[in-house]
XYZ file of C-alpha atoms in Angstrom:
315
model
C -71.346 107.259 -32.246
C -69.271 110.208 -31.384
C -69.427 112.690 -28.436
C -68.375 115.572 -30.432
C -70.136 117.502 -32.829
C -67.565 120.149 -34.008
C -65.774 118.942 -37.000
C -62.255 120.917 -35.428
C -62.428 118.810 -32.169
C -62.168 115.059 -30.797
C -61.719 113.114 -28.090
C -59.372 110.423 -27.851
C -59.738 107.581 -25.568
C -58.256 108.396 -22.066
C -60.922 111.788 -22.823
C -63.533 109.475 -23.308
C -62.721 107.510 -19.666
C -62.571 110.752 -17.637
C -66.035 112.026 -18.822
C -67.865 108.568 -18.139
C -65.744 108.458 -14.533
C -66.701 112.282 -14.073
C -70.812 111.216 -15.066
C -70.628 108.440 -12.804
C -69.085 109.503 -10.073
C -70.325 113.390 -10.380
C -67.013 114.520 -8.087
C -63.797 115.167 -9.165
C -62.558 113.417 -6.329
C -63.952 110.539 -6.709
C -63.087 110.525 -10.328
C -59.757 110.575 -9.831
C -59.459 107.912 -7.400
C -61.957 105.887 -9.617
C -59.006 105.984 -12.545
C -55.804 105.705 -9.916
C -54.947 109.871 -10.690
C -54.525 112.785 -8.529
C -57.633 115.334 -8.182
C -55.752 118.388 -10.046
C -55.188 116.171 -13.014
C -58.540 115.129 -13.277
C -59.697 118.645 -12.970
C -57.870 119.792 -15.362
C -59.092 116.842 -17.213
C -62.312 118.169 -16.496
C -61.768 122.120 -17.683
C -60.308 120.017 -21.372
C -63.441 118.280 -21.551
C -65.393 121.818 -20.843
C -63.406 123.720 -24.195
C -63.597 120.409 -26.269
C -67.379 120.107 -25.862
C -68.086 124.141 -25.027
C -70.517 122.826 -21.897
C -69.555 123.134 -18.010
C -70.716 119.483 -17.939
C -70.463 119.760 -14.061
C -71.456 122.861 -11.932
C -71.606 122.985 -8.039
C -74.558 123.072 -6.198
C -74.247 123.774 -2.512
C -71.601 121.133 -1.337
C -71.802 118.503 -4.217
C -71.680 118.883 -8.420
C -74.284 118.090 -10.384
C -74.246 117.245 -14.008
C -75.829 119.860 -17.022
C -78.271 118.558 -19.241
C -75.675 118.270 -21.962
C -74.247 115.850 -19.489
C -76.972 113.778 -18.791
C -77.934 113.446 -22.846
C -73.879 112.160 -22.845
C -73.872 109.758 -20.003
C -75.035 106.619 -21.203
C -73.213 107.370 -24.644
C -69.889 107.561 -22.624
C -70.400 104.417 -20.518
C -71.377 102.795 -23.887
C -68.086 103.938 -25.566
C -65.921 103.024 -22.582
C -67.431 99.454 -22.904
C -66.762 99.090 -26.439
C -63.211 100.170 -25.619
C -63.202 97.281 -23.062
C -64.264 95.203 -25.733
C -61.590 96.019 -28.194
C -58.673 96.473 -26.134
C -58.985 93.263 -23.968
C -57.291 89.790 -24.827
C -58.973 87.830 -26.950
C -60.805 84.814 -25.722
C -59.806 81.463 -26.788
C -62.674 79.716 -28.858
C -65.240 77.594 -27.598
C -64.860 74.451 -29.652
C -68.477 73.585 -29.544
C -69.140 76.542 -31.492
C -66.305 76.654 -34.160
C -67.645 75.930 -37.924
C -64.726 75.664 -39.643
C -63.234 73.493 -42.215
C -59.612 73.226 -42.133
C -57.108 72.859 -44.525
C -54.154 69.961 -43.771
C -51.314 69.255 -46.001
C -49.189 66.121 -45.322
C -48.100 62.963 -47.131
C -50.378 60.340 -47.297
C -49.109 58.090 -44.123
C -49.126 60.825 -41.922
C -53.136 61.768 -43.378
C -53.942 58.662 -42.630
C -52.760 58.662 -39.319
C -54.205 61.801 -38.524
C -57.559 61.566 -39.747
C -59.211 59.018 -37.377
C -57.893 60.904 -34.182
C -59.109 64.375 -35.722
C -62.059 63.345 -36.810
C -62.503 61.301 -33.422
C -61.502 64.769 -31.512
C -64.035 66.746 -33.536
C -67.004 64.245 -32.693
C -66.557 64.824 -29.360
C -65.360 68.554 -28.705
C -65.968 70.486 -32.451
C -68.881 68.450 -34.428
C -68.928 71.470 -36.487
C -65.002 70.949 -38.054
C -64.377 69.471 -40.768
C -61.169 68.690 -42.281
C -59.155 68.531 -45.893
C -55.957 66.930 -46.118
C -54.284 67.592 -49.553
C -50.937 65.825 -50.456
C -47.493 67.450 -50.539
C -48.353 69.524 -53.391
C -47.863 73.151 -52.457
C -44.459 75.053 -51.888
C -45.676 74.657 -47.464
C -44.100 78.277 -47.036
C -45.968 80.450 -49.730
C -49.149 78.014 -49.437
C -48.876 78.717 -45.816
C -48.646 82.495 -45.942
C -51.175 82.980 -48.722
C -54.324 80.968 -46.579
C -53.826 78.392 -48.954
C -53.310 75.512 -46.219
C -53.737 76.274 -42.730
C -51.462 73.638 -41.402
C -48.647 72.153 -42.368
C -47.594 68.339 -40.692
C -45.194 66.032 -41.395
C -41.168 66.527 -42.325
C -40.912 70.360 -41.863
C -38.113 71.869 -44.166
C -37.784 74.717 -46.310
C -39.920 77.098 -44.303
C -40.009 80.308 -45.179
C -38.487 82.130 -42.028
C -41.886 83.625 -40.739
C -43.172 80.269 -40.383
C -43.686 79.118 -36.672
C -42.924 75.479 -36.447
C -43.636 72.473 -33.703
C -41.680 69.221 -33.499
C -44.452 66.864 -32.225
C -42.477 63.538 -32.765
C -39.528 61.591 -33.117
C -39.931 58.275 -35.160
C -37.220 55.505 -36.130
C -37.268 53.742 -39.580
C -38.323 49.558 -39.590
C -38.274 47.327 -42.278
C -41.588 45.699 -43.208
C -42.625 42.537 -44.889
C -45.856 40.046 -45.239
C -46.171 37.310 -42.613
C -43.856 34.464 -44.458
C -41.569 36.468 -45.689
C -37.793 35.331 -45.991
C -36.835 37.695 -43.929
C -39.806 37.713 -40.881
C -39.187 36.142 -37.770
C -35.418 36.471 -37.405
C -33.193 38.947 -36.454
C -32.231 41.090 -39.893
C -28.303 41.593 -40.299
C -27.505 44.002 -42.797
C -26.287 41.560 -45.790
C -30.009 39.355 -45.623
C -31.660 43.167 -45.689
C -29.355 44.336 -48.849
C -30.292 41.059 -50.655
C -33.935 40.729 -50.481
C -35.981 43.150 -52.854
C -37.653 46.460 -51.841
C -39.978 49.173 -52.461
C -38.558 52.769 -52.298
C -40.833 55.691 -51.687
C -39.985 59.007 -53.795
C -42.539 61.690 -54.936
C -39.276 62.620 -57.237
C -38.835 58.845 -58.251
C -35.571 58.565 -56.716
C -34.306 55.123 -56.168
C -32.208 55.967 -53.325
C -32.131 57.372 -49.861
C -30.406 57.338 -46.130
C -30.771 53.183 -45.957
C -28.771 52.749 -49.059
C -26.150 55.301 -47.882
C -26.052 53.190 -44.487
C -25.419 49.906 -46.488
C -22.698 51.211 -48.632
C -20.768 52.355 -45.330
C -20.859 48.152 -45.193
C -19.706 47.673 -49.064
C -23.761 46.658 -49.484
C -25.682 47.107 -51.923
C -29.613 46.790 -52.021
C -32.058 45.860 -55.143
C -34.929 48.268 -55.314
C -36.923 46.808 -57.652
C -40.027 49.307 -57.672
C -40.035 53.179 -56.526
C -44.117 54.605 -55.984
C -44.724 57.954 -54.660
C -47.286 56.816 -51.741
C -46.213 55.286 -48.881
C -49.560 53.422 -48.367
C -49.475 52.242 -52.027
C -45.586 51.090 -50.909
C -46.972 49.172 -47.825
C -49.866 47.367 -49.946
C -47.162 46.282 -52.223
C -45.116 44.413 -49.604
C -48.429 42.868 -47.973
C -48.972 41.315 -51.508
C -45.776 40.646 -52.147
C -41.829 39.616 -51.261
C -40.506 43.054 -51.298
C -39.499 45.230 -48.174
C -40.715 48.226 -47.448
C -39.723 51.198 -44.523
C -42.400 52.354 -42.475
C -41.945 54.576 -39.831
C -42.771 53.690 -36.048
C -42.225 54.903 -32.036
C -38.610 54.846 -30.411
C -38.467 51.625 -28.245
C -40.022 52.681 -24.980
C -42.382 54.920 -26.246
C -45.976 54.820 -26.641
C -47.114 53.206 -30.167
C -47.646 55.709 -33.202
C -50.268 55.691 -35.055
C -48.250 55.925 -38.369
C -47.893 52.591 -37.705
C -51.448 51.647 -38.114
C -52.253 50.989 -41.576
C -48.744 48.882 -41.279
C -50.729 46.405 -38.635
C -54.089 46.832 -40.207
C -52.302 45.396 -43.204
C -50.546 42.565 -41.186
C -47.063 43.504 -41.847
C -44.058 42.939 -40.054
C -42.062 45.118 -38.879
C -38.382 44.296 -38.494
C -35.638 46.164 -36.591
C -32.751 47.546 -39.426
C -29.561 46.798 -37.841
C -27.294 49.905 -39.235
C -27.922 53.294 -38.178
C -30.549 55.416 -40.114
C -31.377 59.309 -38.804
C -34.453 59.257 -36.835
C -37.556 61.160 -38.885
C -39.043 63.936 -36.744
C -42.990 65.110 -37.460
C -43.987 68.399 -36.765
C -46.561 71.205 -37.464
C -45.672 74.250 -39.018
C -47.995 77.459 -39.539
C -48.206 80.979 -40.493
C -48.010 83.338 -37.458
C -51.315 85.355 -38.114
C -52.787 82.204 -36.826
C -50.716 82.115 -33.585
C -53.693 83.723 -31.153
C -56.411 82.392 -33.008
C -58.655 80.220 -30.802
C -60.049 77.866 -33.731
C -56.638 77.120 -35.061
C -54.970 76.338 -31.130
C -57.968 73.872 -31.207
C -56.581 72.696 -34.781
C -52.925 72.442 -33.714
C -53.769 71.140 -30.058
C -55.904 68.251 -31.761
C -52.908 67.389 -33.919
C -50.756 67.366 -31.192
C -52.745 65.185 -29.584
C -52.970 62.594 -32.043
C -49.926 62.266 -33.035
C -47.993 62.360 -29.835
C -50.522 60.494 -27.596
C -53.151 58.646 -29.483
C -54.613 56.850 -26.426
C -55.769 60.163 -24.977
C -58.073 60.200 -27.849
């Protein structure tokens, strides 16, 4: 709707504010001290609104004003414009979770997916039952993927961002060696020479046989045998359940609550076994594009995350 019919005149928004305060009130007075000004700016508010819209909108009457019937026809137009600009220029409200329908797009390696995906899904059930969720693997360049709506979220090892990318460190894991009940190597203490001898499992999307434990060992003249390299992590842990091979899986810092990374480890009965020689710790995070900073359905997204992965009992 507009409030102006000339094609050579228009009212921006402050205009708009002092004719539904002038309608209201019907005093210039009272006007003014409706929208915090002095009563000479709001009449000559008043005589801008009179040349823009070529009516005397207000004309006394004894002691009082009283409005022209071009001014009554505009009232409820101008309260009705002044709400819309309420409506657009307020803060956005975050989103009621109940109501989202949304299906999100996750990408993380296949540990952390599995992880994730009975807390979210747990989380949905009981605030969002209309999310739904898709992990995909560590397929897409995070940054451009990211940027282009391609994934909405990105968890796990955050690195190579590109630099609009807002990132959250959720978690700070150390590496453990794992094995099958009756292993060699479970229930003692490990020393590094019994962990360089035994056989292992290396994970490597890139097929790489090597990585920070064999740089550790060779700081001790060791040398380890890796006698298989697979490019899942759950596929890795499976192999070492079934047979003599050790595998890394990542788990909490001592004194901190469990992590549920280490789930599937337990579900599968392994053994997890403290590596004596010191490995950098492997932080998790969350990293999105900023376009989705304000958005209510995505700080659901990113809270639920957080939530799983950094306290799992609270879900």
């Amino acid at each position: 709707m507009t409030l102006v019919n000339s094609p050579h005149s228009a009212l921006d928004a402050n205009l708009a504010v002092a004719l539904d305060a002038l309608l209201t009130e019907q005093s210039v007075t009272r006007a003014a001290a409706r929208l915090r000004t002095s009563p000479a700016a709001m009449s000559r508010t008043l005589g801008r609104l009179r040349r823009t819209l070529q009516d005397p909108l207000l004309v006394r009457a004894g002691q009082t004003m009283v409005p022209t019937p071009r001014a009554l026809a505009l009232r409820d137009e101008a309260a009705a414009v002044v709400r819309r600009l309420g409506t657009l220029l307020s803060p956005g409200e975050g989103a009621d979770p109940a109501t989202l329908r949304s299906a999100f797009t996750l990408q993380a390696a296949d540990l952390v997916g599995a992880a994730l995906t009975p807390g979210l899904l747990h989380l949905a059930r009981q605030e969002a039952p209309g999310v739904s969720f898709r992990l995909r693997d560590e397929e897409l360049e995070a940054g451009s993927a990211l940027r282009d709506g391609r994934i909405d979220l990105e968890v796990g090892s955050i690195d190579h961002m590109a630099p609009e990318t807002q990132v959250e460190e959720l978690v700070t894991l150390r590496m453990m060696a794992a094995v099958r009940p009756g292993h060699p190597l479970a229930g003692k203490a490990l020393d590094p020479a019994r962990l360089a001898a035994a056989e292992h499992v290396s994970v490597s999307r890139r097929g790489r046989f090597t990585g920070p434990l064999d740089t550790a060992l060779a700081g001790q003249n060791l040398h380890r045998r890796v006698t298989a390299v697979l490019p899942s992590h759950l596929a890795a842990m499976t192999l070492a359940a079934r047979s003599d091979v050790v595998c890394l899986v990542p788990a909490a810092l001592p004194g901190d609550p469990e992590s549920p990374l280490t789930h599937t480890a337990a579900a599968l009965g392994l053994c997890l076994l403290d590596i004596p020689l010191p490995l950098p710790p492997l932080t998790i995070g969350m990293a999105w594009h900023p376009r989705h900073a304000a958005d209510g359905a995505h700080q659901w997204l990113r809270s639920a995350v957080r939530r799983t992965l950094r306290a799992p009992g609270s879900t």
